[in-house]
Coordinates of C-alpha atoms and ligand atoms in Angstrom, one line a residue:
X1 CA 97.1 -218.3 45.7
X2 CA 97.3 -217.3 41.9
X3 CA 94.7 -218.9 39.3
X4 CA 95.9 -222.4 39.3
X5 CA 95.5 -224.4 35.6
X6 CA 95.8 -228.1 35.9
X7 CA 96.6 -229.7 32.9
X8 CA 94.7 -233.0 32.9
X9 CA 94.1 -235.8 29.9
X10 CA 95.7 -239.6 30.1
X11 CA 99.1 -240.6 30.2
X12 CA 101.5 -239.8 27.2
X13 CA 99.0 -237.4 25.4
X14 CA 102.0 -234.4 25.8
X15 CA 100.9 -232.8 29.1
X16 CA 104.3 -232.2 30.5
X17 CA 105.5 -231.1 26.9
X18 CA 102.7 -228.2 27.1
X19 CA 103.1 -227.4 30.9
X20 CA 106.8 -227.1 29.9
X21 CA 106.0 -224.4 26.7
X22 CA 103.3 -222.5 28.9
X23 CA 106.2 -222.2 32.1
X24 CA 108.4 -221.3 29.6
X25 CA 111.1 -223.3 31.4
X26 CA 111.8 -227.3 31.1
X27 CA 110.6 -228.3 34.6
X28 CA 109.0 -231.2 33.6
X29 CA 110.3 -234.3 32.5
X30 CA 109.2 -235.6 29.2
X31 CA 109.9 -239.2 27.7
X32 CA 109.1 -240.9 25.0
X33 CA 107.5 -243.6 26.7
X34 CA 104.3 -244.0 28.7
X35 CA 105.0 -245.4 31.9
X36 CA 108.1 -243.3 33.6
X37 CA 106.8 -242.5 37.1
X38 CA 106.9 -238.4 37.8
X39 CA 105.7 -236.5 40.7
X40 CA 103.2 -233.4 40.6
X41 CA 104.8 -230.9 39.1
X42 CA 103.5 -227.1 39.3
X43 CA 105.2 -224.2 38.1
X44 CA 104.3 -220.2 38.4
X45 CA 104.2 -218.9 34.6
X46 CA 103.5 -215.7 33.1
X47 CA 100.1 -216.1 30.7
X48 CA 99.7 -212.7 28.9
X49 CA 99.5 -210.2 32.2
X50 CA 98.8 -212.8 34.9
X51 CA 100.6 -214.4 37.3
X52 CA 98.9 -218.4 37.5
X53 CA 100.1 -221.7 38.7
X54 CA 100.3 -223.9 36.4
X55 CA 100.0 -228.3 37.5
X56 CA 101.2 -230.8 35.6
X57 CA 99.0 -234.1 36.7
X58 CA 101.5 -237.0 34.7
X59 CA 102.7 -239.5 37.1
X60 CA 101.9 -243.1 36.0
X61 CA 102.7 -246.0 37.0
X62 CA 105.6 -248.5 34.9
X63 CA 102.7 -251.0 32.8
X64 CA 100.0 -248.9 34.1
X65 CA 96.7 -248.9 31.5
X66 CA 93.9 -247.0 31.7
X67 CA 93.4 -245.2 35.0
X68 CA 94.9 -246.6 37.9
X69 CA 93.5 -245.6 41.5
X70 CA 96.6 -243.7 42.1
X71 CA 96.1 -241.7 38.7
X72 CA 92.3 -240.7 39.4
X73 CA 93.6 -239.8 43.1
X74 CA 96.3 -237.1 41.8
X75 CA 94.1 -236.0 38.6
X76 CA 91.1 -235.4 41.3
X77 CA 93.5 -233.9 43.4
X78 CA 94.8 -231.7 40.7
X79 CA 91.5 -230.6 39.8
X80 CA 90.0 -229.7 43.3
X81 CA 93.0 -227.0 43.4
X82 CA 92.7 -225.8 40.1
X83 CA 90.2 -223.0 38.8
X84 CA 90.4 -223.9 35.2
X85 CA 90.9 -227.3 33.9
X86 CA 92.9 -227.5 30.9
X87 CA 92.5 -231.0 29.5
X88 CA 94.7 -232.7 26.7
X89 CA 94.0 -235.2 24.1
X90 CA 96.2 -236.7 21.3
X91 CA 94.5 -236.3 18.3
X92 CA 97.1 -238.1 16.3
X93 CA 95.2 -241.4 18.2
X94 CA 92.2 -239.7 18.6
X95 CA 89.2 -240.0 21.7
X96 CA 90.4 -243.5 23.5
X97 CA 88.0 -244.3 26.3
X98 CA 91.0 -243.1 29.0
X99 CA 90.3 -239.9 27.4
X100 CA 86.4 -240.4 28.3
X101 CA 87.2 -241.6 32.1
X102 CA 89.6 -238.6 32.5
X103 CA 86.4 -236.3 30.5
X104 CA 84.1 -237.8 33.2
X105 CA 86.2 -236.9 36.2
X106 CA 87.0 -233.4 35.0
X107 CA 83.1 -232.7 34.1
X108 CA 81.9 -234.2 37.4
X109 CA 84.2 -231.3 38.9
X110 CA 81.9 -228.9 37.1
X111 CA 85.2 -226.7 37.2
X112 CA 85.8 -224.5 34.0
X113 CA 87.5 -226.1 31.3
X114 CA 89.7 -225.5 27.9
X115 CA 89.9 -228.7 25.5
X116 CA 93.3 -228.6 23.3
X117 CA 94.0 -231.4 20.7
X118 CA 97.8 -232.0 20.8
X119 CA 100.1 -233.4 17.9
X120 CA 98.1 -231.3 15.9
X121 CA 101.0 -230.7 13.5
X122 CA 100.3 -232.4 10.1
X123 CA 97.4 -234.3 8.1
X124 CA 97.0 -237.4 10.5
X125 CA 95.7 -235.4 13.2
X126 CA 92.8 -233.9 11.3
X127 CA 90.0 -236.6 12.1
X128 CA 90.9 -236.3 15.4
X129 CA 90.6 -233.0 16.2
X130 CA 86.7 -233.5 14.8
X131 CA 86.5 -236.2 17.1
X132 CA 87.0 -233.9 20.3
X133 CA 84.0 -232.3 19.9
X134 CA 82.3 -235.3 20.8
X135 CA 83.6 -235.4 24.3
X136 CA 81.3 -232.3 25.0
X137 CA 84.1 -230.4 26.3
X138 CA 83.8 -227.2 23.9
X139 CA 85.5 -226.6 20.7
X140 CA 89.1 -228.3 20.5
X141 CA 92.1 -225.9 20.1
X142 CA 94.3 -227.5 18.2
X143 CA 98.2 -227.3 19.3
X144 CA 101.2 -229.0 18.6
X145 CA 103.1 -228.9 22.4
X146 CA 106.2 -230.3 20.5
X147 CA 106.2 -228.1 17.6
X148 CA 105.1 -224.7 19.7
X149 CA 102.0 -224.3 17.4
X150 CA 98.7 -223.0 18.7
X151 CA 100.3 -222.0 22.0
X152 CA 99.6 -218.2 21.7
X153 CA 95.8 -219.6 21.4
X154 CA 96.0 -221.0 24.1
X155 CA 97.4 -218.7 26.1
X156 CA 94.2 -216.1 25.2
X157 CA 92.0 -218.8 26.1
X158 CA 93.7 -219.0 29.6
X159 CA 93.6 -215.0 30.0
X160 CA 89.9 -215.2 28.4
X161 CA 88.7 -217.9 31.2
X162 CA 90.8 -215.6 34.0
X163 CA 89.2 -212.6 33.3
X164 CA 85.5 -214.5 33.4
X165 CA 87.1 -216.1 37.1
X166 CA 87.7 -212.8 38.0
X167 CA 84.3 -211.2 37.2
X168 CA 82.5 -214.2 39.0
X169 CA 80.4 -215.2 36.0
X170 CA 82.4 -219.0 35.7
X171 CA 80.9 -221.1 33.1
X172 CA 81.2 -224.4 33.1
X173 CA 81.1 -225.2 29.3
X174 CA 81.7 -229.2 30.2
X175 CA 78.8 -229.6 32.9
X176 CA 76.6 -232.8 32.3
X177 CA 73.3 -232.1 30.5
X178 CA 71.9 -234.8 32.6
X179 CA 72.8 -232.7 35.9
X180 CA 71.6 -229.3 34.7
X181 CA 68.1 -230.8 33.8
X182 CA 68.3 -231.5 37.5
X183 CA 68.6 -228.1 38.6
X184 CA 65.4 -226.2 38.3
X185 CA 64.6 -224.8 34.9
X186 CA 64.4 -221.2 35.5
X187 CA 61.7 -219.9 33.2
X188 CA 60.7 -215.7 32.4
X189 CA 57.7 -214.1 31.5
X190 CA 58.2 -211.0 29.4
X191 CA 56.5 -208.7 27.3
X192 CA 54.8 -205.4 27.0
X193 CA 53.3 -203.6 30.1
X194 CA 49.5 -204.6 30.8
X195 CA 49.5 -208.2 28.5
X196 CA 49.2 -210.1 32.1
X197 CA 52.8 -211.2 33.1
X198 CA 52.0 -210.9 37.0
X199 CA 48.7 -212.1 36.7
X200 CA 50.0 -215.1 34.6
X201 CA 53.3 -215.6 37.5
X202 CA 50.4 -215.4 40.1
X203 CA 48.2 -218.3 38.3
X204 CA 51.4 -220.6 38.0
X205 CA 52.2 -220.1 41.2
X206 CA 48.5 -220.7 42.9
X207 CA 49.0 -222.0 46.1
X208 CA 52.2 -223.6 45.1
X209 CA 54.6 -220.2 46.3
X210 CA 57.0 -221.5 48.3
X211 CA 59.9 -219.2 48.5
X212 CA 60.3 -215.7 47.2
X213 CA 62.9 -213.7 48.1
X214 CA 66.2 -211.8 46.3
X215 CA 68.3 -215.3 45.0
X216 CA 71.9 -215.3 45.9
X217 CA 74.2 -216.5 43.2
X218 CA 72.0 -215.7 40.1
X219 CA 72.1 -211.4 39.4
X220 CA 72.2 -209.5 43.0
X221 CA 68.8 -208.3 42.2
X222 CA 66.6 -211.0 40.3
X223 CA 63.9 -211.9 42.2
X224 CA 62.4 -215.8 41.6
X225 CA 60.0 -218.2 42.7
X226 CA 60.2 -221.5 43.1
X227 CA 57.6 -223.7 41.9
X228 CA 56.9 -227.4 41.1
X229 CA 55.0 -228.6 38.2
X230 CA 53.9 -232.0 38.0
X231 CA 57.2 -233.0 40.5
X232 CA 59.6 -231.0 38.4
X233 CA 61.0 -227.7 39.8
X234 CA 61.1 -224.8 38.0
X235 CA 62.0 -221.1 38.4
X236 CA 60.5 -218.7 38.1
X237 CA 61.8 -215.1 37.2
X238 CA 59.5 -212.9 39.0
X239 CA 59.0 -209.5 36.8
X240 CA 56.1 -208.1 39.3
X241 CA 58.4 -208.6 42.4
X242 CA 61.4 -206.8 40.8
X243 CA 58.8 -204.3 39.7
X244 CA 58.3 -203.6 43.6
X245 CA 61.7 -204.2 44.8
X246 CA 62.3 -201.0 42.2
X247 CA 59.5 -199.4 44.0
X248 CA 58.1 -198.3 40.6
X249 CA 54.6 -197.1 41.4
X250 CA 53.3 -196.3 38.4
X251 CA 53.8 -198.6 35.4
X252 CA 55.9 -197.5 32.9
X253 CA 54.5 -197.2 29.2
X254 CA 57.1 -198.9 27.9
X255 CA 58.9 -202.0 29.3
X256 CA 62.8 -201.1 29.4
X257 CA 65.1 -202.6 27.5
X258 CA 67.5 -203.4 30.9
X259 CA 64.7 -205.2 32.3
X260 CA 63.6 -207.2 29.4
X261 CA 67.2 -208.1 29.4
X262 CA 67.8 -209.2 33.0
X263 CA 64.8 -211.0 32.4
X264 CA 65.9 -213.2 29.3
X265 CA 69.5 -213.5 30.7
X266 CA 67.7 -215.3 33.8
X267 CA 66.1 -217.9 31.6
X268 CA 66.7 -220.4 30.1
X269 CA 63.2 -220.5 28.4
X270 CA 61.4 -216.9 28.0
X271 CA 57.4 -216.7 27.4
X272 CA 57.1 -214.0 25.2
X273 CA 53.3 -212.9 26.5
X274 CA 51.6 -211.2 23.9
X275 CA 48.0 -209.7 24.1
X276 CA 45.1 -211.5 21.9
X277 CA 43.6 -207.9 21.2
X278 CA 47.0 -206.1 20.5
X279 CA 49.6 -209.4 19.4
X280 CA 52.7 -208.8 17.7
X281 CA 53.5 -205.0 18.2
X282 CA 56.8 -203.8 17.2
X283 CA 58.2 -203.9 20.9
X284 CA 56.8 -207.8 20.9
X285 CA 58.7 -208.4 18.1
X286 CA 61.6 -206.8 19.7
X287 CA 61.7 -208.7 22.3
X288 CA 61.6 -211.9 20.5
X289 CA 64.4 -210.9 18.4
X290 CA 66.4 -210.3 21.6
X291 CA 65.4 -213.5 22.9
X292 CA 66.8 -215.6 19.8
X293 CA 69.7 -213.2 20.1
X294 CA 70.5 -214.1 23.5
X295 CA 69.7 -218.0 22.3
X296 CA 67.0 -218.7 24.9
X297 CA 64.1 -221.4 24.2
X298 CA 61.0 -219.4 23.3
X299 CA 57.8 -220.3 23.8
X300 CA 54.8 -217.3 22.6
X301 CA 51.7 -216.9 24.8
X302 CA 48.9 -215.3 23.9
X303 CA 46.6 -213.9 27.0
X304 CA 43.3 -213.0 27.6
X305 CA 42.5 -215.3 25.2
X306 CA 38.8 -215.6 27.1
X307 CA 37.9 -212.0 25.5
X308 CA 38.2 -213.9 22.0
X309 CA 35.2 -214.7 20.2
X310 CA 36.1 -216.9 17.0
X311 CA 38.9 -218.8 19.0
X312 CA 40.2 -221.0 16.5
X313 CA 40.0 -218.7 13.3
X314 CA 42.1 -216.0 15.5
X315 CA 44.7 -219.2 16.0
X316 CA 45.2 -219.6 12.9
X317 CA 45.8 -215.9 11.8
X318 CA 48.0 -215.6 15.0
X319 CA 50.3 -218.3 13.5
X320 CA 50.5 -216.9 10.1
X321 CA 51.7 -213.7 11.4
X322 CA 54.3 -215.4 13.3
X323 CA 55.5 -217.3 11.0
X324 CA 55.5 -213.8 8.4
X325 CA 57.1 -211.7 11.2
X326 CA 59.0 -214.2 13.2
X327 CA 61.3 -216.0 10.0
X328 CA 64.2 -216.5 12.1
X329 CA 62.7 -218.6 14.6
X330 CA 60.5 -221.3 12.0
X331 CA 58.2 -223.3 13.8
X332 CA 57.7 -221.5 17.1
X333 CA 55.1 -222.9 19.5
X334 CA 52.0 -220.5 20.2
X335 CA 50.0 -221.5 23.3
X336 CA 46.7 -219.3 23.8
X337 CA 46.0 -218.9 27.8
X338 CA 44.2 -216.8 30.2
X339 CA 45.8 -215.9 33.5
X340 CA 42.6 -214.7 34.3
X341 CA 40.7 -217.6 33.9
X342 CA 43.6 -220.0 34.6
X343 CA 42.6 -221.8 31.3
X344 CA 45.6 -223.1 29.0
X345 CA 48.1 -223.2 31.5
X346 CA 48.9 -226.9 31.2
X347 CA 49.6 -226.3 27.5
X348 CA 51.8 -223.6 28.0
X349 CA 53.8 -225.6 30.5
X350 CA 54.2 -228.8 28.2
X351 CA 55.2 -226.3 25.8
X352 CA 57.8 -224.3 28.1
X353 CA 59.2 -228.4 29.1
X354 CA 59.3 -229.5 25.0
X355 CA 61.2 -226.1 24.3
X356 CA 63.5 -226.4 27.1
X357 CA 64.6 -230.1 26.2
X358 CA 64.8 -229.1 22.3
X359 CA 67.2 -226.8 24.0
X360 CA 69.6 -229.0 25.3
X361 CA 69.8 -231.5 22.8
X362 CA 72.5 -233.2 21.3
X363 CA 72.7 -234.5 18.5
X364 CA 74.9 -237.7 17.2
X365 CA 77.9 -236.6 15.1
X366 CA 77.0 -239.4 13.0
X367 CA 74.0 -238.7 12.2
X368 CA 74.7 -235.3 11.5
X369 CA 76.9 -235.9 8.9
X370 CA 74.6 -238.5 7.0
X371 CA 71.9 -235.5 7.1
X372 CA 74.5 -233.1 5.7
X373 CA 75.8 -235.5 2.9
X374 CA 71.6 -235.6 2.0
X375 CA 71.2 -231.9 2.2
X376 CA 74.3 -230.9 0.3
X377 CA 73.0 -233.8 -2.8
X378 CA 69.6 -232.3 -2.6
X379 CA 70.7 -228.6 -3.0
X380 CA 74.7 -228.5 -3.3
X381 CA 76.1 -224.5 -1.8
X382 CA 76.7 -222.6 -5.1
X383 CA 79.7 -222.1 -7.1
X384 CA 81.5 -219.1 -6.1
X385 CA 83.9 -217.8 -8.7
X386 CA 84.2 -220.6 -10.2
X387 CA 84.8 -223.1 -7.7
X388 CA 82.5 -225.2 -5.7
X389 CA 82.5 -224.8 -2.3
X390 CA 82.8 -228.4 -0.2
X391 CA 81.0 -229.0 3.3
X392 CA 82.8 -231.5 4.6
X393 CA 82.4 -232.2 8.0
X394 CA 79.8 -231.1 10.5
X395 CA 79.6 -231.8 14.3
X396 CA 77.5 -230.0 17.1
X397 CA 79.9 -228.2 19.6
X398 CA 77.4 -227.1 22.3
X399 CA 73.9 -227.2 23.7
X400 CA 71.9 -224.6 25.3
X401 CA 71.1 -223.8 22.1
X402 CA 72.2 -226.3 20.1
X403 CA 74.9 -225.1 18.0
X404 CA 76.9 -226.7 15.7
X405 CA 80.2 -226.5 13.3
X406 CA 80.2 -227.3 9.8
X407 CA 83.9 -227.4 8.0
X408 CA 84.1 -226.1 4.7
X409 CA 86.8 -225.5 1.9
X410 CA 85.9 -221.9 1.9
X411 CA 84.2 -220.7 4.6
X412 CA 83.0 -217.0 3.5
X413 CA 82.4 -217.8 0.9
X414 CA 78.9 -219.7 1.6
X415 CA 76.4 -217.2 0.8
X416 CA 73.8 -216.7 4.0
X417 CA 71.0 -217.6 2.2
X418 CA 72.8 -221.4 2.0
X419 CA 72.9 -220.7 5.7
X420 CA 70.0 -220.3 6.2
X421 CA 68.6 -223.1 4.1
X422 CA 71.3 -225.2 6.5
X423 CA 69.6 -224.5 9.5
X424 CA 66.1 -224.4 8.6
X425 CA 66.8 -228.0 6.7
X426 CA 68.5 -228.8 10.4
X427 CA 65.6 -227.7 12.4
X428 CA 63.1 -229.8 10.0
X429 CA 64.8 -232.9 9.8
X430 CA 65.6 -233.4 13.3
X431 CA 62.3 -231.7 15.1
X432 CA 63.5 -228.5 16.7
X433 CA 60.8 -226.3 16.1
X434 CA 60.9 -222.6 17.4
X435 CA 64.8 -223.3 18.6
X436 CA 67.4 -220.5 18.7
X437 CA 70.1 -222.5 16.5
X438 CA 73.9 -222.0 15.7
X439 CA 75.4 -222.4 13.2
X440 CA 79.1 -221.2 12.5
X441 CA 81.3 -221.9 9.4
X442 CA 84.9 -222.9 9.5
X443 CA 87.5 -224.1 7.5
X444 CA 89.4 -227.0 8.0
X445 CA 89.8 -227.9 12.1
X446 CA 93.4 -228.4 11.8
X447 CA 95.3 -225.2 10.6
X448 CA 98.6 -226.8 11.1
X449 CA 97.8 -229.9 8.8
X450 CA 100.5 -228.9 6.6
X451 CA 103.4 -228.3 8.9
X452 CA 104.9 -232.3 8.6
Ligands
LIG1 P1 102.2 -236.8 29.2 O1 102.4 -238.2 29.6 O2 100.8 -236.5 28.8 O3 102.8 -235.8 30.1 O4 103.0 -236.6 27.8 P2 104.5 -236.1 27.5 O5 104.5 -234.6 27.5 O6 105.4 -236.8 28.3 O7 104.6 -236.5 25.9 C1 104.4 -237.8 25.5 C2 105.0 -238.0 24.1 O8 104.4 -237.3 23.2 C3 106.5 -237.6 24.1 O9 107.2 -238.5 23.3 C4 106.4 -236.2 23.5 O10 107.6 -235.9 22.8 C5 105.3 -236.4 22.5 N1 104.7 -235.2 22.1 C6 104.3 -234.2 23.0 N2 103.8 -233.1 22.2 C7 103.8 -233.5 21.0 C8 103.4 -232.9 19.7 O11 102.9 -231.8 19.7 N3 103.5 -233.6 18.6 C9 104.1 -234.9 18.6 N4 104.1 -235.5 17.4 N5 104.5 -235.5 19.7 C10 104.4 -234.8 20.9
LIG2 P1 51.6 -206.9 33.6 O1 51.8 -205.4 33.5 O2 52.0 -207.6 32.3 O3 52.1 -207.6 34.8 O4 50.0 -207.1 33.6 P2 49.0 -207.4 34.8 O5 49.2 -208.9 35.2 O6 49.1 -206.4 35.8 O7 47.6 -207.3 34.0 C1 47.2 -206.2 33.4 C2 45.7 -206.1 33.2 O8 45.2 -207.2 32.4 C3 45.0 -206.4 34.6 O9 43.9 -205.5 34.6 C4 44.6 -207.8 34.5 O10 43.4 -208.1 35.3 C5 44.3 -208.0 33.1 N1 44.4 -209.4 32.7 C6 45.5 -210.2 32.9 N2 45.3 -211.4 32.4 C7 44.1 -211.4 31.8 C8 43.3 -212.4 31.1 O11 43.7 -213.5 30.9 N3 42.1 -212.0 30.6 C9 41.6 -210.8 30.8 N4 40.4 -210.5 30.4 N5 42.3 -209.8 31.5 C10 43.5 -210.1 32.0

């Protein structure tokens, strides 16, 4: 069986019109009005190199609205088959609430899935292609089926999301937030050798180890634990155990790069541990730059805190230094603990649960662009030869970190220091200290606004 696509969304949106450009043939039948009844249709079509099936899931009922049982059946259907999801809205209507039901089926698959806008050609679709992103499906493409625009984009997407199917690392962009705060967190502990990670796993864990053992599905060698914390499970990446699985005897002077990294791609929070006697080495702050660069929560611990003597003075100098060494990440969380003493650990796990839900947050389009209207009064983006540059638009297009979109006339323009200021006003005004933010700059989210 070849990769199979199913091309899902409500009646009359232009599915069969895009399953018919993608086959290359007209297999399909397309109308002009909703309600002509239409089989399943599938065709095999060439995307770039590869072979896939492509399924058309049309098929409604004459005066059917909404989503009719025999609708959700087929769509489901369509679905369970395919390996990517490829899900179609009409942004000259914009999001209806069919297009939510039909969201909620295709993210309860957890199957991959590519969101395209349709009828993208000319002005009118514009506002709906911003209003996509609200379905949490990813960024919209924006196509025009009809007018054969954006189909090439579409097509890389398709090869992109093969080649990931191939290589077994599937992501499933539209997944529920709701149902991955379900799964366990899986948390790391990194830093230099000798700052206490295994004694620190060892403390967390207490009596509470339940299973340790290679974890199938995750890397083929990351080792974890499993622990509850006040009734919520978490994961643990367990450095010491990969450290004997490696059957490293001796510790190594310097903690590799490969392992740090297998480490932080594990987690969705890391604990950078640094040492109260030796903080903020250039390997600590290393690490922490890789850790905002891979867009993990961060939380910083500082161990051994009991062989401080002027506790609270050294608290306050650790923070200035993070804050002077550490301007990327503004407001990061520094939790003082002893793995020897088991002191601090509740702190450090409130902290590890704040960052991880600052971490999947989403924010309301709404409000986002009433914030960016404030900021952009209070200190407009400079002129650029000339011209003023106009934000227009700004909507968040993903958790896990939180990263958002802002459409501007001029895109490179924007100087990064008005970037900057963008992200650290963002991070203020809605409370996400010490979170790895994104923030990417586009022009208009409708390139084919003047093709009517
Ligand atoms: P389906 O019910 O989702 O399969 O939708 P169809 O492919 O049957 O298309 C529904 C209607 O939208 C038809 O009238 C198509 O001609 C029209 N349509 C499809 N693609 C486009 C497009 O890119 N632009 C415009 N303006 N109309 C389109
Ligand atoms: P790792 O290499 O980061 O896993 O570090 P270990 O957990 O093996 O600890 C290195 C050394 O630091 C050991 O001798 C530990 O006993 C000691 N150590 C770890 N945590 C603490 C702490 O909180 N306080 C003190 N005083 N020593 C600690």
């Amino acid at each position: 069986m070849s990769f199979t696509i199913a091309i899902v969304g409500r009646p009359n949106v232009g599915k069969s019109t895009l399953f018919n450009r993608l086959a290359g043939k007209r297999l399909a039948l397309v109308d002009d009005q909703p309600g002509l009844t239409r089989d399943r249709r599938e065709a095999e079509a060439r995307i770039g190199p590869y072979d896939v099936t492509l399924i058309d899931t049309a098929g409604l009922e004459p005066g059917d609205e909404g989503l009719t049982p025999r609708m959700r059946d087929q769509t489901e259907a369509a679905i369970a088959q395919a390996d990517l999801v490829l899900f179609l809205i009409d942004a000259r209507a914009g999001v209806v609430s069919a297009d939510e039901i039909f969201a909620d089926l295709v993210r309860g698959s957890g199957k991959p899935v590519l969101l395209a806008a349709n009828k993208c050609e000319g002005r009118a679709a514009e506002p709906g292609v911003y209003d996509a992103y609200r379905l949490g499906l990813g960024e919209p493409m924006p196509v025009s089926a009809e007018h054969a625009l954006g189909i090439d984009l579409v097509g890389e997407a398709i090869e992109e999301a093969y080649r990931k199917y191939r290589e077994g690392e599937v992501i499933v962009e539209g997944a529920h937030d709701e149902e991955e705060l379900e799964h366990p967190m899986r948390v790391a502990i990194v830093g230099r050798p000798n700052v206490g990670k295994s004694t620190l796993v060892n403390a967390l864990l207490g009596e509470e180890r339940m299973i340790t053992g290679p974890e199938a599905g995750i890397t083929r060698d990351a080792i974890a634990v499993e622990l509850e914390w006040d009734g919520k499970p978490l994961r643990l990446f367990d450095t010491a155990g990969l450290r004997r699985k490696m059957k490293v005897e001796e510790k190594a002077e310097e903690l590799s790069v490969g392992d740090a990294l297998r480490a932080i791609r594990f987690a969705e929070v890391v604990v950078l541990l640094l040492d109260a006697e030796q903080p903020f080495e250039k390997q600590d702050l290393q690490i922490a730059d890789l850790i905002e660069r891979e867009g993990r929560g961060l939380v910083i611990a500082i161990n051994k805190w009991d062989l401080v003597p002027d506790k609270d003075e050294r608290l306050e100098e650790l923070r200035e230094a993070c804050l002077r060494l550490l301007p990327q990440i503004k407001g990061l969380n520094i939790v003082p603990v002893s793995a020897k003493t088991k002191r601090g650990l509740g702190k450090l796990m409130d902290a590890i649960f704040t960052a991880y839900g600052l971490w999947n947050r989403r924010l309301p389009t709404r409000a986002l662009n009433q914030w960016l209207g404030a900021v952009v009064d209070a200190h407009p983006p400079p002129a650029v030869s000339g011209r003023r540059i106009k934000l227009r638009y700004m909507t968040q297009a993903n958790a896990r970190p939180p990263t958002f979109i802002v459409f501007c006339s001029r895109p490179k323009a924007v100087p990064q220091s008005y970037e900057r200021y963008l992200v650290n006003a963002l991070r203020e005004a809605f409370e996400m200290p010490g979170v790895p933010i994104r923030m990417h700059l586009r022009k208009g989210a409708n390139p084919y606004a003047g093709q009517d």
